[in-house]
Amino acid sequence: MPYGLRMPMGPYALAAARHMHEFGTTSEQLAHIAVTTRQWAALNPRARYRDPITVDDVLASPLQVSPLHLLDCCLVTDGAGAFVMTSAARARSLRKPPVYVLGAATATDHMMISQMPDLTTTPGVVSGARAFAMAGVTPADVDVLMGYDSFTITALLHLEDLGFCPKGEGGPFVAEAALGPGGGPLAMNTNGGGLSFTHPGMYGMFLLTEATRQLRGEADRRQVVGATVAVAHGSGMVLSVMSTAVLGTEAAL
């Protein structure tokens, strides 16, 4: 703070700059995350921003804290959500098809960004591995990833730390993996994410509600066909705390 680091984007800009320094990640690659997320938002009538954007649009948007541009940053909106949790036995008799919690874990390793052991690695390495082990699945089994995208770099770090791509390869992965509609085997942030859908501060609830809609087949135009396993991965403070929930349909059990 004494050095004028702008909050909240400043700490994430430090992580992005470090990732670029260590692994050669580019602003263009980060921009791909904003672009594919907006593609999903275009299919969501409740999304705050639905107009298409390009990589050039992201790079041309005002710089906030180098290297993050305005369209690398999440929204500031109103919003609310809720879910009901009960036993698997009771859920089977309810009107809606149940979505099961197959595994869950939380991990933290710092409070302030100055205490973060490695700016390119989050506690998601721990929470993700534990949640996947509990669920008995691997990242290759996941159809939908709902990752807290407070900034584009946040989403990129999730992909690496959860094991969807090796550490340091997140940049090429997001540029080539087709995470948007009609893309590859993994769909990410299908509601439009915190970057384009909504971000009322506590965005984690929306990860769970969208993952549930996808597994129930209730996502309308943005539905991922045949989705049976989804991951809701939340981030708190400044990349300080990560919580991973692996959700599945009965067919995935």
mmCIF file of C-alpha atoms in Angstrom:
data_model
loop_
_atom_site.group_PDB
_atom_site.id
_atom_site.type_symbol
_atom_site.label_atom_id
_atom_site.label_comp_id
_atom_site.label_asym_id
_atom_site.label_seq_id
_atom_site.Cartn_x
_atom_site.Cartn_y
_atom_site.Cartn_z
ATOM 1 C CA MET A 1 0.000 0.000 0.000
ATOM 2 C CA PRO A 2 2.719 2.595 0.753
ATOM 3 C CA TYR A 3 3.958 2.162 -2.821
ATOM 4 C CA GLY A 4 0.569 2.996 -4.339
ATOM 5 C CA LEU A 5 -0.472 -0.468 -5.511
ATOM 6 C CA ARG A 6 -4.025 -0.017 -6.781
ATOM 7 C CA MET A 7 -6.579 -2.358 -5.283
ATOM 8 C CA PRO A 8 -8.057 -4.780 -6.078
ATOM 9 C CA MET A 9 -6.422 -5.233 -9.489
ATOM 10 C CA GLY A 10 -2.879 -4.490 -8.325
ATOM 11 C CA PRO A 11 -2.084 -7.869 -6.716
ATOM 12 C CA TYR A 12 -3.435 -9.723 -9.748
ATOM 13 C CA ALA A 13 -1.351 -7.531 -12.030
ATOM 14 C CA LEU A 14 1.714 -8.585 -10.027
ATOM 15 C CA ALA A 15 0.782 -12.245 -10.575
ATOM 16 C CA ALA A 16 0.232 -11.643 -14.283
ATOM 17 C CA ALA A 17 3.539 -9.806 -14.669
ATOM 18 C CA ARG A 18 5.387 -12.583 -12.870
ATOM 19 C CA HIS A 19 3.721 -15.245 -15.017
ATOM 20 C CA MET A 20 4.739 -13.343 -18.133
ATOM 21 C CA HIS A 21 8.309 -13.035 -16.864
ATOM 22 C CA GLU A 22 8.678 -16.709 -15.948
ATOM 23 C CA PHE A 23 6.746 -18.396 -18.740
ATOM 24 C CA GLY A 24 6.455 -15.926 -21.611
ATOM 25 C CA THR A 25 2.710 -15.505 -21.242
ATOM 26 C CA THR A 26 1.338 -12.587 -23.286
ATOM 27 C CA SER A 27 -1.443 -10.048 -22.940
ATOM 28 C CA GLU A 28 -2.912 -11.472 -26.147
ATOM 29 C CA GLN A 29 -3.228 -14.886 -24.512
ATOM 30 C CA LEU A 30 -4.929 -13.445 -21.442
ATOM 31 C CA ALA A 31 -7.286 -11.575 -23.756
ATOM 32 C CA HIS A 32 -8.489 -14.883 -25.208
ATOM 33 C CA ILE A 33 -10.044 -15.637 -21.817
ATOM 34 C CA ALA A 34 -12.079 -12.426 -21.900
ATOM 35 C CA VAL A 35 -13.147 -13.124 -25.487
ATOM 36 C CA THR A 36 -14.358 -16.701 -24.916
ATOM 37 C CA THR A 37 -16.082 -15.684 -21.687
ATOM 38 C CA ARG A 38 -17.968 -12.973 -23.578
ATOM 39 C CA GLN A 39 -18.989 -15.583 -26.167
ATOM 40 C CA TRP A 40 -20.708 -17.494 -23.367
ATOM 41 C CA ALA A 41 -22.257 -14.277 -22.012
ATOM 42 C CA ALA A 42 -23.788 -13.602 -25.426
ATOM 43 C CA LEU A 43 -25.896 -16.738 -24.866
ATOM 44 C CA ASN A 44 -27.011 -15.688 -21.377
ATOM 45 C CA PRO A 45 -29.932 -13.226 -21.321
ATOM 46 C CA ARG A 46 -29.063 -12.275 -17.734
ATOM 47 C CA ALA A 47 -25.465 -11.308 -18.524
ATOM 48 C CA ARG A 48 -24.466 -7.672 -17.983
ATOM 49 C CA TYR A 49 -22.395 -7.502 -21.187
ATOM 50 C CA ARG A 50 -23.305 -9.557 -24.247
ATOM 51 C CA ASP A 51 -21.795 -7.728 -27.221
ATOM 52 C CA PRO A 52 -18.946 -9.664 -28.865
ATOM 53 C CA ILE A 53 -15.376 -8.523 -28.253
ATOM 54 C CA THR A 54 -12.063 -9.405 -29.887
ATOM 55 C CA VAL A 55 -8.525 -9.793 -28.618
ATOM 56 C CA ASP A 56 -7.777 -6.369 -30.117
ATOM 57 C CA ASP A 57 -10.709 -4.881 -28.182
ATOM 58 C CA VAL A 58 -9.287 -6.211 -24.925
ATOM 59 C CA LEU A 59 -5.819 -4.864 -25.672
ATOM 60 C CA ALA A 60 -7.252 -1.492 -26.707
ATOM 61 C CA SER A 61 -9.275 -1.097 -23.503
ATOM 62 C CA PRO A 62 -7.735 1.259 -20.912
ATOM 63 C CA LEU A 63 -4.783 -0.091 -18.966
ATOM 64 C CA GLN A 64 -5.694 -0.405 -15.281
ATOM 65 C CA VAL A 65 -2.550 -1.806 -13.649
ATOM 66 C CA SER A 66 0.039 -3.090 -16.091
ATOM 67 C CA PRO A 67 -0.348 -5.595 -17.679
ATOM 68 C CA LEU A 68 -4.105 -5.800 -16.997
ATOM 69 C CA HIS A 69 -6.536 -3.854 -19.194
ATOM 70 C CA LEU A 70 -10.106 -2.913 -18.365
ATOM 71 C CA LEU A 71 -11.535 -5.968 -20.146
ATOM 72 C CA ASP A 72 -9.170 -8.199 -18.155
ATOM 73 C CA CYS A 73 -11.071 -7.110 -15.036
ATOM 74 C CA CYS A 74 -14.347 -8.333 -13.563
ATOM 75 C CA LEU A 75 -17.550 -6.330 -13.383
ATOM 76 C CA VAL A 76 -19.004 -4.470 -10.413
ATOM 77 C CA THR A 77 -22.721 -5.320 -10.314
ATOM 78 C CA ASP A 78 -25.611 -6.276 -8.102
ATOM 79 C CA GLY A 79 -26.622 -9.919 -7.887
ATOM 80 C CA ALA A 80 -27.654 -12.754 -5.600
ATOM 81 C CA GLY A 81 -28.005 -16.505 -5.589
ATOM 82 C CA ALA A 82 -28.904 -19.466 -3.406
ATOM 83 C CA PHE A 83 -28.797 -23.242 -3.391
ATOM 84 C CA VAL A 84 -30.390 -25.948 -1.275
ATOM 85 C CA MET A 85 -28.278 -28.828 0.005
ATOM 86 C CA THR A 86 -29.678 -32.041 1.468
ATOM 87 C CA SER A 87 -28.874 -35.726 1.686
ATOM 88 C CA ALA A 88 -28.505 -37.810 -1.452
ATOM 89 C CA ALA A 89 -31.364 -40.022 -0.278
ATOM 90 C CA ARG A 90 -33.780 -37.118 0.046
ATOM 91 C CA ALA A 91 -32.588 -35.445 -3.160
ATOM 92 C CA ARG A 92 -33.634 -38.448 -5.241
ATOM 93 C CA SER A 93 -37.305 -37.834 -4.397
ATOM 94 C CA LEU A 94 -37.363 -34.113 -5.168
ATOM 95 C CA ARG A 95 -38.823 -32.530 -8.299
ATOM 96 C CA LYS A 96 -35.474 -31.489 -9.766
ATOM 97 C CA PRO A 97 -32.808 -34.042 -10.735
ATOM 98 C CA PRO A 98 -30.108 -34.034 -8.033
ATOM 99 C CA VAL A 99 -26.567 -32.815 -8.478
ATOM 100 C CA TYR A 100 -24.137 -34.558 -6.139
ATOM 101 C CA VAL A 101 -21.108 -33.167 -4.322
ATOM 102 C CA LEU A 102 -18.495 -35.748 -5.244
ATOM 103 C CA GLY A 103 -15.548 -33.997 -3.596
ATOM 104 C CA ALA A 104 -14.640 -30.693 -1.973
ATOM 105 C CA ALA A 105 -11.617 -29.046 -0.367
ATOM 106 C CA THR A 106 -10.325 -25.626 0.675
ATOM 107 C CA ALA A 107 -6.740 -24.390 1.046
ATOM 108 C CA THR A 108 -4.989 -21.131 1.915
ATOM 109 C CA ASP A 109 -1.339 -20.111 2.116
ATOM 110 C CA HIS A 110 -1.253 -16.327 2.581
ATOM 111 C CA MET A 111 -3.288 -13.245 3.424
ATOM 112 C CA MET A 112 -1.599 -10.293 1.721
ATOM 113 C CA ILE A 113 -0.088 -10.613 -1.752
ATOM 114 C CA SER A 114 3.332 -9.776 -0.258
ATOM 115 C CA GLN A 115 3.145 -13.069 1.640
ATOM 116 C CA MET A 116 2.268 -15.252 -1.366
ATOM 117 C CA PRO A 117 4.937 -17.978 -1.610
ATOM 118 C CA ASP A 118 4.879 -18.001 -5.428
ATOM 119 C CA LEU A 119 2.955 -15.418 -7.437
ATOM 120 C CA THR A 120 2.345 -17.955 -10.208
ATOM 121 C CA THR A 121 0.930 -20.763 -8.047
ATOM 122 C CA THR A 122 -2.210 -20.563 -5.926
ATOM 123 C CA PRO A 123 -3.518 -22.767 -3.089
ATOM 124 C CA GLY A 124 -5.750 -24.316 -5.762
ATOM 125 C CA VAL A 125 -2.927 -26.805 -6.290
ATOM 126 C CA VAL A 126 -3.841 -28.244 -2.875
ATOM 127 C CA SER A 127 -7.625 -27.824 -2.863
ATOM 128 C CA GLY A 128 -7.958 -29.145 -6.410
ATOM 129 C CA ALA A 129 -5.881 -32.274 -5.833
ATOM 130 C CA ARG A 130 -7.776 -33.091 -2.652
ATOM 131 C CA ALA A 131 -11.204 -32.521 -4.191
ATOM 132 C CA PHE A 132 -10.388 -34.613 -7.260
ATOM 133 C CA ALA A 133 -9.014 -37.413 -5.077
ATOM 134 C CA MET A 134 -12.164 -37.403 -2.945
ATOM 135 C CA ALA A 135 -14.343 -37.493 -6.059
ATOM 136 C CA GLY A 136 -12.287 -40.201 -7.726
ATOM 137 C CA VAL A 137 -12.025 -38.235 -10.972
ATOM 138 C CA THR A 138 -9.312 -36.370 -12.858
ATOM 139 C CA PRO A 139 -9.347 -33.061 -14.781
ATOM 140 C CA ALA A 140 -9.792 -35.101 -17.971
ATOM 141 C CA ASP A 141 -13.218 -36.202 -16.684
ATOM 142 C CA VAL A 142 -14.500 -32.630 -16.243
ATOM 143 C CA ASP A 143 -16.949 -31.226 -18.780
ATOM 144 C CA VAL A 144 -17.518 -27.772 -17.270
ATOM 145 C CA LEU A 145 -15.133 -25.619 -15.229
ATOM 146 C CA MET A 146 -16.680 -22.730 -13.361
ATOM 147 C CA GLY A 147 -13.583 -20.859 -12.182
ATOM 148 C CA TYR A 148 -13.737 -17.578 -10.295
ATOM 149 C CA ASP A 149 -12.591 -15.095 -12.936
ATOM 150 C CA SER A 150 -12.008 -11.918 -10.975
ATOM 151 C CA PHE A 151 -9.377 -11.196 -13.632
ATOM 152 C CA THR A 152 -8.195 -13.056 -16.707
ATOM 153 C CA ILE A 153 -4.999 -14.081 -14.905
ATOM 154 C CA THR A 154 -7.104 -15.635 -12.124
ATOM 155 C CA ALA A 155 -8.808 -17.946 -14.610
ATOM 156 C CA LEU A 156 -5.489 -18.861 -16.230
ATOM 157 C CA LEU A 157 -3.958 -19.802 -12.862
ATOM 158 C CA HIS A 158 -6.979 -21.997 -12.083
ATOM 159 C CA LEU A 159 -6.469 -23.968 -15.279
ATOM 160 C CA GLU A 160 -2.854 -24.661 -14.394
ATOM 161 C CA ASP A 161 -3.245 -25.293 -10.689
ATOM 162 C CA LEU A 162 -6.200 -27.655 -11.121
ATOM 163 C CA GLY A 163 -4.256 -29.690 -13.662
ATOM 164 C CA PHE A 164 -6.050 -28.859 -16.899
ATOM 165 C CA CYS A 165 -2.667 -27.895 -18.328
ATOM 166 C CA PRO A 166 0.909 -27.936 -16.971
ATOM 167 C CA LYS A 167 2.255 -25.007 -14.957
ATOM 168 C CA GLY A 168 3.468 -22.290 -17.277
ATOM 169 C CA GLU A 169 1.466 -23.505 -20.274
ATOM 170 C CA GLY A 170 -1.744 -21.682 -19.466
ATOM 171 C CA GLY A 171 -1.123 -19.001 -22.080
ATOM 172 C CA PRO A 172 -0.967 -21.305 -25.102
ATOM 173 C CA PHE A 173 -3.715 -23.446 -23.585
ATOM 174 C CA VAL A 174 -6.303 -20.651 -23.379
ATOM 175 C CA ALA A 175 -5.387 -19.460 -26.866
ATOM 176 C CA GLU A 176 -5.811 -22.887 -28.427
ATOM 177 C CA ALA A 177 -8.139 -24.982 -26.234
ATOM 178 C CA ALA A 178 -11.450 -23.546 -27.504
ATOM 179 C CA LEU A 179 -13.007 -23.027 -24.069
ATOM 180 C CA GLY A 180 -15.983 -21.164 -25.539
ATOM 181 C CA PRO A 181 -19.272 -22.364 -27.059
ATOM 182 C CA GLY A 182 -18.981 -25.257 -29.469
ATOM 183 C CA GLY A 183 -15.310 -25.661 -28.621
ATOM 184 C CA GLY A 184 -13.251 -28.478 -27.177
ATOM 185 C CA PRO A 185 -13.905 -31.034 -24.449
ATOM 186 C CA LEU A 186 -13.718 -28.437 -21.645
ATOM 187 C CA ALA A 187 -16.129 -25.499 -21.365
ATOM 188 C CA MET A 188 -15.177 -22.689 -18.960
ATOM 189 C CA ASN A 189 -17.420 -20.119 -17.279
ATOM 190 C CA THR A 190 -20.488 -20.845 -19.329
ATOM 191 C CA ASN A 191 -22.652 -18.145 -17.739
ATOM 192 C CA GLY A 192 -20.278 -15.383 -18.885
ATOM 193 C CA GLY A 193 -18.289 -15.338 -15.671
ATOM 194 C CA GLY A 194 -17.343 -12.436 -13.466
ATOM 195 C CA LEU A 195 -15.853 -10.814 -16.548
ATOM 196 C CA SER A 196 -19.139 -10.445 -18.459
ATOM 197 C CA PHE A 197 -22.088 -11.920 -16.523
ATOM 198 C CA THR A 198 -22.044 -10.456 -13.008
ATOM 199 C CA HIS A 199 -19.738 -9.786 -10.083
ATOM 200 C CA PRO A 200 -21.430 -8.524 -6.906
ATOM 201 C CA GLY A 201 -18.307 -9.105 -4.814
ATOM 202 C CA MET A 202 -19.080 -12.609 -3.588
ATOM 203 C CA TYR A 203 -19.164 -14.307 -6.979
ATOM 204 C CA GLY A 204 -18.630 -17.878 -5.771
ATOM 205 C CA MET A 205 -22.349 -18.567 -5.469
ATOM 206 C CA PHE A 206 -22.750 -18.162 -9.223
ATOM 207 C CA LEU A 207 -20.118 -20.828 -9.853
ATOM 208 C CA LEU A 208 -22.295 -23.328 -8.002
ATOM 209 C CA THR A 209 -25.613 -22.312 -9.530
ATOM 210 C CA GLU A 210 -24.297 -22.404 -13.110
ATOM 211 C CA ALA A 211 -22.533 -25.744 -12.555
ATOM 212 C CA THR A 212 -25.808 -27.130 -11.232
ATOM 213 C CA ARG A 213 -27.777 -25.813 -14.208
ATOM 214 C CA GLN A 214 -25.296 -27.389 -16.609
ATOM 215 C CA LEU A 215 -25.474 -30.797 -14.929
ATOM 216 C CA ARG A 216 -29.273 -30.656 -14.886
ATOM 217 C CA GLY A 217 -29.428 -29.697 -18.552
ATOM 218 C CA GLU A 218 -31.098 -26.373 -17.723
ATOM 219 C CA ALA A 219 -28.640 -23.949 -19.346
ATOM 220 C CA ASP A 220 -30.664 -23.312 -22.504
ATOM 221 C CA ARG A 221 -28.539 -21.989 -25.401
ATOM 222 C CA ARG A 222 -25.314 -22.317 -23.439
ATOM 223 C CA GLN A 223 -25.920 -25.939 -22.464
ATOM 224 C CA VAL A 224 -22.876 -28.212 -22.688
ATOM 225 C CA VAL A 225 -24.331 -31.374 -24.216
ATOM 226 C CA GLY A 226 -23.864 -34.485 -22.106
ATOM 227 C CA ALA A 227 -22.213 -32.735 -19.155
ATOM 228 C CA THR A 228 -21.884 -35.117 -16.189
ATOM 229 C CA VAL A 229 -19.002 -33.640 -14.161
ATOM 230 C CA ALA A 230 -18.493 -29.974 -13.297
ATOM 231 C CA VAL A 231 -16.020 -28.166 -11.085
ATOM 232 C CA ALA A 232 -16.828 -24.986 -9.164
ATOM 233 C CA HIS A 233 -13.556 -23.374 -8.092
ATOM 234 C CA GLY A 234 -13.675 -20.261 -5.942
ATOM 235 C CA SER A 235 -10.992 -17.720 -5.078
ATOM 236 C CA GLY A 236 -10.867 -15.431 -2.055
ATOM 237 C CA MET A 237 -8.873 -12.390 -0.946
ATOM 238 C CA VAL A 238 -5.902 -11.855 -3.323
ATOM 239 C CA LEU A 239 -5.342 -15.380 -4.672
ATOM 240 C CA SER A 240 -5.182 -16.308 -0.970
ATOM 241 C CA VAL A 241 -7.874 -18.950 -0.487
ATOM 242 C CA MET A 242 -9.131 -21.504 -2.983
ATOM 243 C CA SER A 243 -12.126 -23.815 -2.626
ATOM 244 C CA THR A 244 -12.820 -26.599 -5.089
ATOM 245 C CA ALA A 245 -16.103 -28.497 -5.404
ATOM 246 C CA VAL A 246 -16.450 -31.412 -7.830
ATOM 247 C CA LEU A 247 -20.101 -31.919 -8.763
ATOM 248 C CA GLY A 248 -21.688 -34.723 -10.745
ATOM 249 C CA THR A 249 -24.895 -36.272 -11.945
ATOM 250 C CA GLU A 250 -26.074 -39.654 -10.745
ATOM 251 C CA ALA A 251 -24.634 -41.108 -13.950
ATOM 252 C CA ALA A 252 -21.179 -39.928 -12.867
ATOM 253 C CA LEU A 253 -21.275 -41.704 -9.504
#
